[in-house]
Amino acid sequence: MHNPGNATPDRFPAEERFQEGAQFIAGRLTRGTSGRTHAVVDPASGEEVLRYELAGTADVDRAVAAAREAFPGWAGTTPGERSDALHRFAAVLADRAEDFARAESLQCGKPLKLTREFDVPGTIDNTAFFAGAARHLQGQSAGEYSGDHTSYVRREPIGVVGSIAPWNYPLQMAAWKILPAIAAGNTIVLKPAELTPLTSLLFAQAATDAGIPDGVINIVTGTGKEAGEHLVGHSDVAMTSFTGSTAVGRRVAEVATATVKRLHLELGGKAPFVVFDDADPEAAAHGAVAGALINTGQDCTAATRAYVQRPLYEAFVERTAALMETVRLGDPFAAGTDLGPLISHVQRDRVAGFVDRARGYARVVTGGEAPGGELAEGAYYRPTLIADAAQDSEVVQSEIFGPVLVVLPFDTDDEGIALANDTPYGLAASAWSRDVYRANRATREIKAGCVWVNDHIPIISEMPHGGYKSSGYGKDMSAYSFEEYTQIKHVMFDNTAVAAKDWHRTVFGDR
């Protein structure tokens, strides 16, 4: 990898940590052997940050072998030892917080205020949480459920985990995959998106510097078609966790099913934002703008479909559009920037295509264009509000993954909840009301893995994240994630010391 790009030291202070390659296997950086290279590109400028050699199948094999070799020793550590290691890990991450924030902003185009105040502290908190959770991997209490036996449940690590993380939150998604896996005693091979490998590699290096043994965490940076499919289908990988689009998730499931491995999928979303007529209109408008535009809308839980009860509809459209027009696009490293670019020009053009097609059947209230001037070289797109689209239209049903919010009216509560549920997705949603009974009904009846009331987006380490329907299954974060990363074993002891047991007569002999 030794073709540095144009990033200056103040934007990319950790550049020297990547001089040996973009694969992290058995505790050290190495170069990929696919014979092909890939560039990390700053989406704010279009300039190359770093070029590296992609992983091939041989690199995946080496990483899986390293994880398999490390597994018995790591699985054999006590919960307290794993907890201590994760506490040290959290301390190293905290010491390097600024390096992580700048690397994440550089490769993703996120404003520094987002990476400094959300991505990085959230990841440190996740690490500290799993340091504590590692000590609480108990099974069910022992008991004499048959009368003649004592039963208890063990939770045991699965083995080598092969995980694939997306490009929208590369640091947080690496943490969500790695932390519960290793806290439970597994070892892991993670494939980050080839667009955004920098913080996943920094994360693995920090783990090694914190004393986590070589081979426990391995990173292979390659394409999904080559490195990703080989990892998911590998016979020595016992479990796969994937975060990404529903379409790719189906392919991951096909490959994983062929080897009968455990599978966790966190897929696409099209989150509804349901505003009842007794909601605080100002709070709802502010929440809609923040919930729709976080990470430039590249968030599977972002507010994408606002359903507003008709008495508030026109005022909500007007106020939300006005607030969107105050959002400041700019250099992610500039202090006044609210919104950065999309991940690439390809993604920017994809988002623009959705909006341009919507002009034929809906009203683009504000935005709907890429800015010119100093931002023209970056993958920027203005915050966009679309009104009056039909429920079955493309912008309402498909995941756009950009700074676009669609607003539709509804009349009755029944209709609003039905519309909220009327997509294949079910990852997240929010309900806005000052009536506790109305809000409580919405939380019961909206089919999503998370339903916020009078807010949209906040996540916490102690609570699970995962979807319904085509948004996948299984949970990230929280103690619930251990359900994905542990095997349950029933152990049963005979208490009678009787050789010829009464139940034996059902197989041979008489009473």
PDB file of C-alpha atoms in Angstrom, residues 58-332:
ATOM      1  CA  ALA A  58      -5.632 -16.631   0.161  1.00  0.00           C
ATOM      2  CA  ASP A  59      -5.659 -13.693   2.586  1.00  0.00           C
ATOM      3  CA  VAL A  60      -9.074 -14.757   3.871  1.00  0.00           C
ATOM      4  CA  ASP A  61      -7.736 -18.284   4.384  1.00  0.00           C
ATOM      5  CA  ARG A  62      -4.764 -16.940   6.364  1.00  0.00           C
ATOM      6  CA  ALA A  63      -7.003 -14.747   8.507  1.00  0.00           C
ATOM      7  CA  VAL A  64      -9.427 -17.594   9.246  1.00  0.00           C
ATOM      8  CA  ALA A  65      -6.492 -19.871  10.097  1.00  0.00           C
ATOM      9  CA  ALA A  66      -5.118 -17.233  12.496  1.00  0.00           C
ATOM     10  CA  ALA A  67      -8.532 -16.872  14.146  1.00  0.00           C
ATOM     11  CA  ARG A  68      -8.932 -20.638  14.394  1.00  0.00           C
ATOM     12  CA  GLU A  69      -5.508 -20.994  16.004  1.00  0.00           C
ATOM     13  CA  ALA A  70      -6.246 -18.239  18.514  1.00  0.00           C
ATOM     14  CA  PHE A  71      -9.696 -19.566  19.415  1.00  0.00           C
ATOM     15  CA  PRO A  72      -8.863 -22.242  22.021  1.00  0.00           C
ATOM     16  CA  GLY A  73      -6.677 -19.894  24.058  1.00  0.00           C
ATOM     17  CA  TRP A  74      -9.088 -16.972  23.915  1.00  0.00           C
ATOM     18  CA  ALA A  75     -12.161 -19.132  24.580  1.00  0.00           C
ATOM     19  CA  GLY A  76     -10.324 -20.602  27.564  1.00  0.00           C
ATOM     20  CA  THR A  77      -9.802 -17.243  29.266  1.00  0.00           C
ATOM     21  CA  THR A  78     -12.089 -16.383  32.131  1.00  0.00           C
ATOM     22  CA  PRO A  79     -14.835 -13.793  31.736  1.00  0.00           C
ATOM     23  CA  GLY A  80     -12.850 -11.567  34.066  1.00  0.00           C
ATOM     24  CA  GLU A  81      -9.745 -11.808  31.884  1.00  0.00           C
ATOM     25  CA  ARG A  82     -11.709 -10.919  28.765  1.00  0.00           C
ATOM     26  CA  SER A  83     -13.345  -8.072  30.660  1.00  0.00           C
ATOM     27  CA  ASP A  84      -9.976  -6.678  31.751  1.00  0.00           C
ATOM     28  CA  ALA A  85      -8.695  -6.824  28.164  1.00  0.00           C
ATOM     29  CA  LEU A  86     -11.743  -4.939  26.890  1.00  0.00           C
ATOM     30  CA  HIS A  87     -11.376  -2.286  29.593  1.00  0.00           C
ATOM     31  CA  ARG A  88      -7.769  -1.748  28.436  1.00  0.00           C
ATOM     32  CA  PHE A  89      -9.057  -1.612  24.859  1.00  0.00           C
ATOM     33  CA  ALA A  90     -11.558   1.117  25.743  1.00  0.00           C
ATOM     34  CA  ALA A  91      -8.755   3.142  27.348  1.00  0.00           C
ATOM     35  CA  VAL A  92      -6.579   2.908  24.210  1.00  0.00           C
ATOM     36  CA  LEU A  93      -9.526   3.977  22.046  1.00  0.00           C
ATOM     37  CA  ALA A  94     -10.138   6.972  24.292  1.00  0.00           C
ATOM     38  CA  ASP A  95      -6.475   7.996  24.018  1.00  0.00           C
ATOM     39  CA  ARG A  96      -6.695   7.865  20.212  1.00  0.00           C
ATOM     40  CA  ALA A  97     -10.155   9.387  19.863  1.00  0.00           C
ATOM     41  CA  GLU A  98      -9.059  12.293  17.683  1.00  0.00           C
ATOM     42  CA  ASP A  99      -7.186  10.024  15.252  1.00  0.00           C
ATOM     43  CA  PHE A 100     -10.311   7.900  14.887  1.00  0.00           C
ATOM     44  CA  ALA A 101     -12.548  10.924  14.387  1.00  0.00           C
ATOM     45  CA  ARG A 102     -10.341  12.388  11.660  1.00  0.00           C
ATOM     46  CA  ALA A 103      -9.853   9.099   9.831  1.00  0.00           C
ATOM     47  CA  GLU A 104     -13.623   8.470   9.893  1.00  0.00           C
ATOM     48  CA  SER A 105     -14.401  11.967   8.632  1.00  0.00           C
ATOM     49  CA  LEU A 106     -11.809  11.695   5.896  1.00  0.00           C
ATOM     50  CA  GLN A 107     -12.937   8.380   4.447  1.00  0.00           C
ATOM     51  CA  CYS A 108     -16.700   8.925   4.874  1.00  0.00           C
ATOM     52  CA  GLY A 109     -17.157  12.673   4.498  1.00  0.00           C
ATOM     53  CA  LYS A 110     -18.797  12.948   7.922  1.00  0.00           C
ATOM     54  CA  PRO A 111     -18.538  16.333   9.649  1.00  0.00           C
ATOM     55  CA  LEU A 112     -16.005  16.215  12.466  1.00  0.00           C
ATOM     56  CA  LYS A 113     -18.666  17.196  14.970  1.00  0.00           C
ATOM     57  CA  LEU A 114     -20.523  13.970  14.118  1.00  0.00           C
ATOM     58  CA  THR A 115     -17.497  11.703  14.393  1.00  0.00           C
ATOM     59  CA  ARG A 116     -16.237  13.429  17.541  1.00  0.00           C
ATOM     60  CA  GLU A 117     -19.598  13.485  19.308  1.00  0.00           C
ATOM     61  CA  PHE A 118     -21.334  10.354  17.965  1.00  0.00           C
ATOM     62  CA  ASP A 119     -19.262   7.740  16.129  1.00  0.00           C
ATOM     63  CA  VAL A 120     -16.144   7.732  18.289  1.00  0.00           C
ATOM     64  CA  PRO A 121     -17.620   8.194  21.789  1.00  0.00           C
ATOM     65  CA  GLY A 122     -20.334   5.696  20.915  1.00  0.00           C
ATOM     66  CA  THR A 123     -17.694   3.148  19.981  1.00  0.00           C
ATOM     67  CA  ILE A 124     -15.714   3.750  23.170  1.00  0.00           C
ATOM     68  CA  ASP A 125     -18.907   3.347  25.187  1.00  0.00           C
ATOM     69  CA  ASN A 126     -19.738   0.104  23.341  1.00  0.00           C
ATOM     70  CA  THR A 127     -16.310  -1.222  24.247  1.00  0.00           C
ATOM     71  CA  ALA A 128     -16.723  -0.302  27.895  1.00  0.00           C
ATOM     72  CA  PHE A 129     -20.191  -1.858  27.923  1.00  0.00           C
ATOM     73  CA  PHE A 130     -18.958  -5.200  26.575  1.00  0.00           C
ATOM     74  CA  ALA A 131     -16.082  -5.115  29.037  1.00  0.00           C
ATOM     75  CA  GLY A 132     -18.728  -5.294  31.744  1.00  0.00           C
ATOM     76  CA  ALA A 133     -21.076  -7.616  29.858  1.00  0.00           C
ATOM     77  CA  ALA A 134     -18.307 -10.188  29.391  1.00  0.00           C
ATOM     78  CA  ARG A 135     -18.705 -11.043  33.088  1.00  0.00           C
ATOM     79  CA  HIS A 136     -22.411 -11.838  32.729  1.00  0.00           C
ATOM     80  CA  LEU A 137     -22.559 -14.710  30.268  1.00  0.00           C
ATOM     81  CA  GLN A 138     -24.378 -17.034  32.589  1.00  0.00           C
ATOM     82  CA  GLY A 139     -27.027 -19.547  31.568  1.00  0.00           C
ATOM     83  CA  GLN A 140     -30.203 -20.473  33.410  1.00  0.00           C
ATOM     84  CA  SER A 141     -29.894 -21.332  37.095  1.00  0.00           C
ATOM     85  CA  ALA A 142     -29.496 -24.967  38.036  1.00  0.00           C
ATOM     86  CA  GLY A 143     -32.596 -26.913  39.000  1.00  0.00           C
ATOM     87  CA  GLU A 144     -34.169 -30.359  39.303  1.00  0.00           C
ATOM     88  CA  TYR A 145     -36.699 -30.131  36.510  1.00  0.00           C
ATOM     89  CA  SER A 146     -37.237 -33.896  36.074  1.00  0.00           C
ATOM     90  CA  GLY A 147     -37.010 -34.742  39.766  1.00  0.00           C
ATOM     91  CA  ASP A 148     -34.181 -37.225  39.248  1.00  0.00           C
ATOM     92  CA  HIS A 149     -31.731 -34.897  37.511  1.00  0.00           C
ATOM     93  CA  THR A 150     -30.085 -31.536  37.953  1.00  0.00           C
ATOM     94  CA  SER A 151     -30.027 -29.413  34.810  1.00  0.00           C
ATOM     95  CA  TYR A 152     -28.172 -26.273  33.986  1.00  0.00           C
ATOM     96  CA  VAL A 153     -27.377 -24.262  30.861  1.00  0.00           C
ATOM     97  CA  ARG A 154     -23.941 -23.286  29.621  1.00  0.00           C
ATOM     98  CA  ARG A 155     -23.247 -20.501  27.189  1.00  0.00           C
ATOM     99  CA  GLU A 156     -20.247 -21.335  25.037  1.00  0.00           C
ATOM    100  CA  PRO A 157     -18.503 -19.415  22.242  1.00  0.00           C
ATOM    101  CA  ILE A 158     -19.266 -20.581  18.723  1.00  0.00           C
ATOM    102  CA  GLY A 159     -15.773 -20.441  17.219  1.00  0.00           C
ATOM    103  CA  VAL A 160     -14.503 -18.314  14.343  1.00  0.00           C
ATOM    104  CA  VAL A 161     -16.916 -15.545  13.345  1.00  0.00           C
ATOM    105  CA  GLY A 162     -16.775 -14.113   9.820  1.00  0.00           C
ATOM    106  CA  SER A 163     -18.422 -10.686   9.648  1.00  0.00           C
ATOM    107  CA  ILE A 164     -19.018  -8.068   6.976  1.00  0.00           C
ATOM    108  CA  ALA A 165     -19.515  -4.386   7.825  1.00  0.00           C
ATOM    109  CA  PRO A 166     -20.849  -1.523   5.650  1.00  0.00           C
ATOM    110  CA  TRP A 167     -19.361   1.798   4.611  1.00  0.00           C
ATOM    111  CA  ASN A 168     -21.813   4.189   6.288  1.00  0.00           C
ATOM    112  CA  TYR A 169     -20.621   3.703   9.897  1.00  0.00           C
ATOM    113  CA  PRO A 170     -17.373   1.776   9.447  1.00  0.00           C
ATOM    114  CA  LEU A 171     -16.027   2.327  12.964  1.00  0.00           C
ATOM    115  CA  GLN A 172     -19.262   1.686  14.818  1.00  0.00           C
ATOM    116  CA  MET A 173     -20.158  -1.307  12.665  1.00  0.00           C
ATOM    117  CA  ALA A 174     -16.717  -2.831  13.220  1.00  0.00           C
ATOM    118  CA  ALA A 175     -17.272  -2.433  16.954  1.00  0.00           C
ATOM    119  CA  TRP A 176     -20.794  -3.867  16.809  1.00  0.00           C
ATOM    120  CA  LYS A 177     -19.451  -6.966  15.059  1.00  0.00           C
ATOM    121  CA  ILE A 178     -16.201  -7.450  16.967  1.00  0.00           C
ATOM    122  CA  LEU A 179     -17.079  -6.606  20.560  1.00  0.00           C
ATOM    123  CA  PRO A 180     -19.875  -9.082  21.372  1.00  0.00           C
ATOM    124  CA  ALA A 181     -18.043 -11.790  19.438  1.00  0.00           C
ATOM    125  CA  ILE A 182     -14.811 -11.526  21.395  1.00  0.00           C
ATOM    126  CA  ALA A 183     -16.500 -10.727  24.730  1.00  0.00           C
ATOM    127  CA  ALA A 184     -18.229 -14.101  24.387  1.00  0.00           C
ATOM    128  CA  GLY A 185     -14.912 -15.864  23.726  1.00  0.00           C
ATOM    129  CA  ASN A 186     -15.034 -16.120  19.930  1.00  0.00           C
ATOM    130  CA  THR A 187     -12.373 -14.986  17.488  1.00  0.00           C
ATOM    131  CA  ILE A 188     -13.272 -12.986  14.401  1.00  0.00           C
ATOM    132  CA  VAL A 189     -12.381 -12.107  10.833  1.00  0.00           C
ATOM    133  CA  LEU A 190     -14.043  -8.846   9.766  1.00  0.00           C
ATOM    134  CA  LYS A 191     -14.325  -7.623   6.189  1.00  0.00           C
ATOM    135  CA  PRO A 192     -14.959  -3.869   6.144  1.00  0.00           C
ATOM    136  CA  ALA A 193     -16.212  -2.119   3.021  1.00  0.00           C
ATOM    137  CA  GLU A 194     -13.303  -1.554   0.661  1.00  0.00           C
ATOM    138  CA  LEU A 195     -14.326   2.130   0.441  1.00  0.00           C
ATOM    139  CA  THR A 196     -13.788   2.718   4.165  1.00  0.00           C
ATOM    140  CA  PRO A 197     -11.282   0.361   5.817  1.00  0.00           C
ATOM    141  CA  LEU A 198      -9.232   2.897   7.778  1.00  0.00           C
ATOM    142  CA  THR A 199     -10.980   2.933  11.142  1.00  0.00           C
ATOM    143  CA  SER A 200     -11.573  -0.839  11.186  1.00  0.00           C
ATOM    144  CA  LEU A 201      -7.820  -1.297  10.826  1.00  0.00           C
ATOM    145  CA  LEU A 202      -7.106   1.312  13.498  1.00  0.00           C
ATOM    146  CA  PHE A 203      -9.601  -0.499  15.750  1.00  0.00           C
ATOM    147  CA  ALA A 204      -7.813  -3.838  15.344  1.00  0.00           C
ATOM    148  CA  GLN A 205      -4.420  -2.213  15.952  1.00  0.00           C
ATOM    149  CA  ALA A 206      -5.744  -0.595  19.130  1.00  0.00           C
ATOM    150  CA  ALA A 207      -6.988  -3.979  20.334  1.00  0.00           C
ATOM    151  CA  THR A 208      -3.549  -5.506  19.852  1.00  0.00           C
ATOM    152  CA  ASP A 209      -1.911  -2.562  21.617  1.00  0.00           C
ATOM    153  CA  ALA A 210      -4.336  -3.156  24.512  1.00  0.00           C
ATOM    154  CA  GLY A 211      -3.061  -6.706  24.874  1.00  0.00           C
ATOM    155  CA  ILE A 212      -5.758  -8.694  23.088  1.00  0.00           C
ATOM    156  CA  PRO A 213      -3.886 -11.713  21.681  1.00  0.00           C
ATOM    157  CA  ASP A 214      -2.837 -11.999  18.063  1.00  0.00           C
ATOM    158  CA  GLY A 215      -5.412 -13.711  15.882  1.00  0.00           C
ATOM    159  CA  VAL A 216      -8.406 -12.832  18.044  1.00  0.00           C
ATOM    160  CA  ILE A 217      -9.277  -9.919  15.732  1.00  0.00           C
ATOM    161  CA  ASN A 218      -8.388 -10.050  12.035  1.00  0.00           C
ATOM    162  CA  ILE A 219      -9.314  -7.645   9.217  1.00  0.00           C
ATOM    163  CA  VAL A 220      -9.409  -8.535   5.510  1.00  0.00           C
ATOM    164  CA  THR A 221     -10.076  -5.653   3.138  1.00  0.00           C
ATOM    165  CA  GLY A 222     -11.350  -6.889  -0.182  1.00  0.00           C
ATOM    166  CA  THR A 223     -14.373  -6.938  -2.433  1.00  0.00           C
ATOM    167  CA  GLY A 224     -17.618  -8.563  -1.428  1.00  0.00           C
ATOM    168  CA  LYS A 225     -17.622 -10.847  -4.438  1.00  0.00           C
ATOM    169  CA  GLU A 226     -14.161 -12.243  -3.752  1.00  0.00           C
ATOM    170  CA  ALA A 227     -13.170 -11.792  -0.098  1.00  0.00           C
ATOM    171  CA  GLY A 228     -16.686 -11.482   1.307  1.00  0.00           C
ATOM    172  CA  GLU A 229     -18.203 -14.559  -0.299  1.00  0.00           C
ATOM    173  CA  HIS A 230     -15.127 -16.642   0.467  1.00  0.00           C
ATOM    174  CA  LEU A 231     -15.302 -15.590   4.122  1.00  0.00           C
ATOM    175  CA  VAL A 232     -19.019 -16.322   4.471  1.00  0.00           C
ATOM    176  CA  GLY A 233     -18.688 -19.700   2.766  1.00  0.00           C
ATOM    177  CA  HIS A 234     -15.512 -20.757   4.566  1.00  0.00           C
ATOM    178  CA  SER A 235     -15.836 -24.168   6.194  1.00  0.00           C
ATOM    179  CA  ASP A 236     -13.918 -23.022   9.308  1.00  0.00           C
ATOM    180  CA  VAL A 237     -16.220 -20.039   9.906  1.00  0.00           C
ATOM    181  CA  ALA A 238     -18.973 -21.030  12.324  1.00  0.00           C
ATOM    182  CA  MET A 239     -21.070 -17.869  12.252  1.00  0.00           C
ATOM    183  CA  THR A 240     -21.606 -14.878   9.978  1.00  0.00           C
ATOM    184  CA  SER A 241     -22.872 -11.413  10.860  1.00  0.00           C
ATOM    185  CA  PHE A 242     -23.675  -9.059   7.980  1.00  0.00           C
ATOM    186  CA  THR A 243     -24.853  -5.456   7.892  1.00  0.00           C
ATOM    187  CA  GLY A 244     -25.807  -4.001   4.529  1.00  0.00           C
ATOM    188  CA  SER A 245     -28.539  -3.902   1.931  1.00  0.00           C
ATOM    189  CA  THR A 246     -31.367  -6.405   1.850  1.00  0.00           C
ATOM    190  CA  ALA A 247     -30.391  -7.485  -1.663  1.00  0.00           C
ATOM    191  CA  VAL A 248     -26.834  -8.356  -0.638  1.00  0.00           C
ATOM    192  CA  GLY A 249     -28.145  -9.881   2.592  1.00  0.00           C
ATOM    193  CA  ARG A 250     -30.102 -12.412   0.550  1.00  0.00           C
ATOM    194  CA  ARG A 251     -26.898 -13.466  -1.193  1.00  0.00           C
ATOM    195  CA  VAL A 252     -25.054 -13.723   2.126  1.00  0.00           C
ATOM    196  CA  ALA A 253     -27.848 -15.951   3.419  1.00  0.00           C
ATOM    197  CA  GLU A 254     -27.575 -18.194   0.363  1.00  0.00           C
ATOM    198  CA  VAL A 255     -23.836 -18.661   0.818  1.00  0.00           C
ATOM    199  CA  ALA A 256     -24.057 -19.123   4.607  1.00  0.00           C
ATOM    200  CA  THR A 257     -26.916 -21.605   4.344  1.00  0.00           C
ATOM    201  CA  ALA A 258     -24.849 -23.855   2.106  1.00  0.00           C
ATOM    202  CA  THR A 259     -22.489 -24.498   5.034  1.00  0.00           C
ATOM    203  CA  VAL A 260     -25.243 -24.477   7.708  1.00  0.00           C
ATOM    204  CA  LYS A 261     -23.683 -21.734   9.813  1.00  0.00           C
ATOM    205  CA  ARG A 262     -25.254 -19.335  12.307  1.00  0.00           C
ATOM    206  CA  LEU A 263     -26.385 -16.135  10.582  1.00  0.00           C
ATOM    207  CA  HIS A 264     -27.187 -12.634  11.810  1.00  0.00           C
ATOM    208  CA  LEU A 265     -28.477 -10.058   9.316  1.00  0.00           C
ATOM    209  CA  GLU A 266     -29.007  -6.320   9.841  1.00  0.00           C
ATOM    210  CA  LEU A 267     -30.366  -5.072   6.522  1.00  0.00           C
ATOM    211  CA  GLY A 268     -32.092  -2.111   4.927  1.00  0.00           C
ATOM    212  CA  GLY A 269     -34.678   0.210   6.371  1.00  0.00           C
ATOM    213  CA  LYS A 270     -37.277   2.781   5.401  1.00  0.00           C
ATOM    214  CA  ALA A 271     -38.132   4.259   8.765  1.00  0.00           C
ATOM    215  CA  PRO A 272     -41.542   5.900   9.220  1.00  0.00           C
ATOM    216  CA  PHE A 273     -41.875   9.090  11.247  1.00  0.00           C
ATOM    217  CA  VAL A 274     -45.518   9.275  12.368  1.00  0.00           C
ATOM    218  CA  VAL A 275     -46.747  12.668  13.565  1.00  0.00           C
ATOM    219  CA  PHE A 276     -50.169  12.662  15.222  1.00  0.00           C
ATOM    220  CA  ASP A 277     -52.239  15.841  15.369  1.00  0.00           C
ATOM    221  CA  ASP A 278     -51.543  16.433  19.082  1.00  0.00           C
ATOM    222  CA  ALA A 279     -47.745  16.355  18.623  1.00  0.00           C
ATOM    223  CA  ASP A 280     -45.517  19.327  19.412  1.00  0.00           C
ATOM    224  CA  PRO A 281     -45.107  20.629  15.833  1.00  0.00           C
ATOM    225  CA  GLU A 282     -41.807  22.373  16.472  1.00  0.00           C
ATOM    226  CA  ALA A 283     -40.292  19.297  18.122  1.00  0.00           C
ATOM    227  CA  ALA A 284     -41.513  17.128  15.248  1.00  0.00           C
ATOM    228  CA  ALA A 285     -40.023  19.406  12.587  1.00  0.00           C
ATOM    229  CA  HIS A 286     -36.658  19.588  14.344  1.00  0.00           C
ATOM    230  CA  GLY A 287     -36.682  15.842  14.910  1.00  0.00           C
ATOM    231  CA  ALA A 288     -37.497  15.189  11.266  1.00  0.00           C
ATOM    232  CA  VAL A 289     -34.597  17.265   9.979  1.00  0.00           C
ATOM    233  CA  ALA A 290     -32.085  15.722  12.384  1.00  0.00           C
ATOM    234  CA  GLY A 291     -33.466  12.218  11.911  1.00  0.00           C
ATOM    235  CA  ALA A 292     -33.492  12.458   8.126  1.00  0.00           C
ATOM    236  CA  LEU A 293     -30.113  14.128   7.623  1.00  0.00           C
ATOM    237  CA  ILE A 294     -27.845  12.331  10.093  1.00  0.00           C
ATOM    238  CA  ASN A 295     -24.806  10.999   8.241  1.00  0.00           C
ATOM    239  CA  THR A 296     -26.193  12.718   5.113  1.00  0.00           C
ATOM    240  CA  GLY A 297     -29.149  10.344   5.292  1.00  0.00           C
ATOM    241  CA  GLN A 298     -26.903   7.301   4.884  1.00  0.00           C
ATOM    242  CA  ASP A 299     -28.353   5.557   7.891  1.00  0.00           C
ATOM    243  CA  CYS A 300     -30.652   2.552   7.760  1.00  0.00           C
ATOM    244  CA  THR A 301     -32.651   3.962  10.686  1.00  0.00           C
ATOM    245  CA  ALA A 302     -32.874   7.515   9.278  1.00  0.00           C
ATOM    246  CA  ALA A 303     -36.315   9.099   9.104  1.00  0.00           C
ATOM    247  CA  THR A 304     -37.319   8.669   5.472  1.00  0.00           C
ATOM    248  CA  ARG A 305     -41.152   8.642   5.437  1.00  0.00           C
ATOM    249  CA  ALA A 306     -42.914  11.311   7.493  1.00  0.00           C
ATOM    250  CA  TYR A 307     -46.636  10.602   7.886  1.00  0.00           C
ATOM    251  CA  VAL A 308     -48.317  13.693   9.301  1.00  0.00           C
ATOM    252  CA  GLN A 309     -51.942  13.858  10.395  1.00  0.00           C
ATOM    253  CA  ARG A 310     -53.770  16.253   8.124  1.00  0.00           C
ATOM    254  CA  PRO A 311     -54.352  19.160  10.570  1.00  0.00           C
ATOM    255  CA  LEU A 312     -50.554  19.549  10.946  1.00  0.00           C
ATOM    256  CA  TYR A 313     -49.522  18.520   7.439  1.00  0.00           C
ATOM    257  CA  GLU A 314     -49.062  21.836   5.606  1.00  0.00           C
ATOM    258  CA  ALA A 315     -47.424  23.548   8.589  1.00  0.00           C
ATOM    259  CA  PHE A 316     -45.069  20.591   9.047  1.00  0.00           C
ATOM    260  CA  VAL A 317     -44.017  20.698   5.384  1.00  0.00           C
ATOM    261  CA  GLU A 318     -43.413  24.438   5.547  1.00  0.00           C
ATOM    262  CA  ARG A 319     -41.464  24.371   8.834  1.00  0.00           C
ATOM    263  CA  THR A 320     -39.381  21.310   7.941  1.00  0.00           C
ATOM    264  CA  ALA A 321     -38.422  22.824   4.592  1.00  0.00           C
ATOM    265  CA  ALA A 322     -37.417  26.062   6.303  1.00  0.00           C
ATOM    266  CA  LEU A 323     -35.220  24.216   8.779  1.00  0.00           C
ATOM    267  CA  MET A 324     -33.619  22.157   6.016  1.00  0.00           C
ATOM    268  CA  GLU A 325     -32.664  25.349   4.235  1.00  0.00           C
ATOM    269  CA  THR A 326     -30.608  26.428   7.274  1.00  0.00           C
ATOM    270  CA  VAL A 327     -28.401  23.312   7.125  1.00  0.00           C
ATOM    271  CA  ARG A 328     -24.841  24.222   6.184  1.00  0.00           C
ATOM    272  CA  LEU A 329     -23.050  22.031   3.626  1.00  0.00           C
ATOM    273  CA  GLY A 330     -19.299  22.223   3.628  1.00  0.00           C
ATOM    274  CA  ASP A 331     -15.880  20.782   4.313  1.00  0.00           C
ATOM    275  CA  PRO A 332     -16.262  18.037   6.948  1.00  0.00           C
TER     276      PRO A 332
END
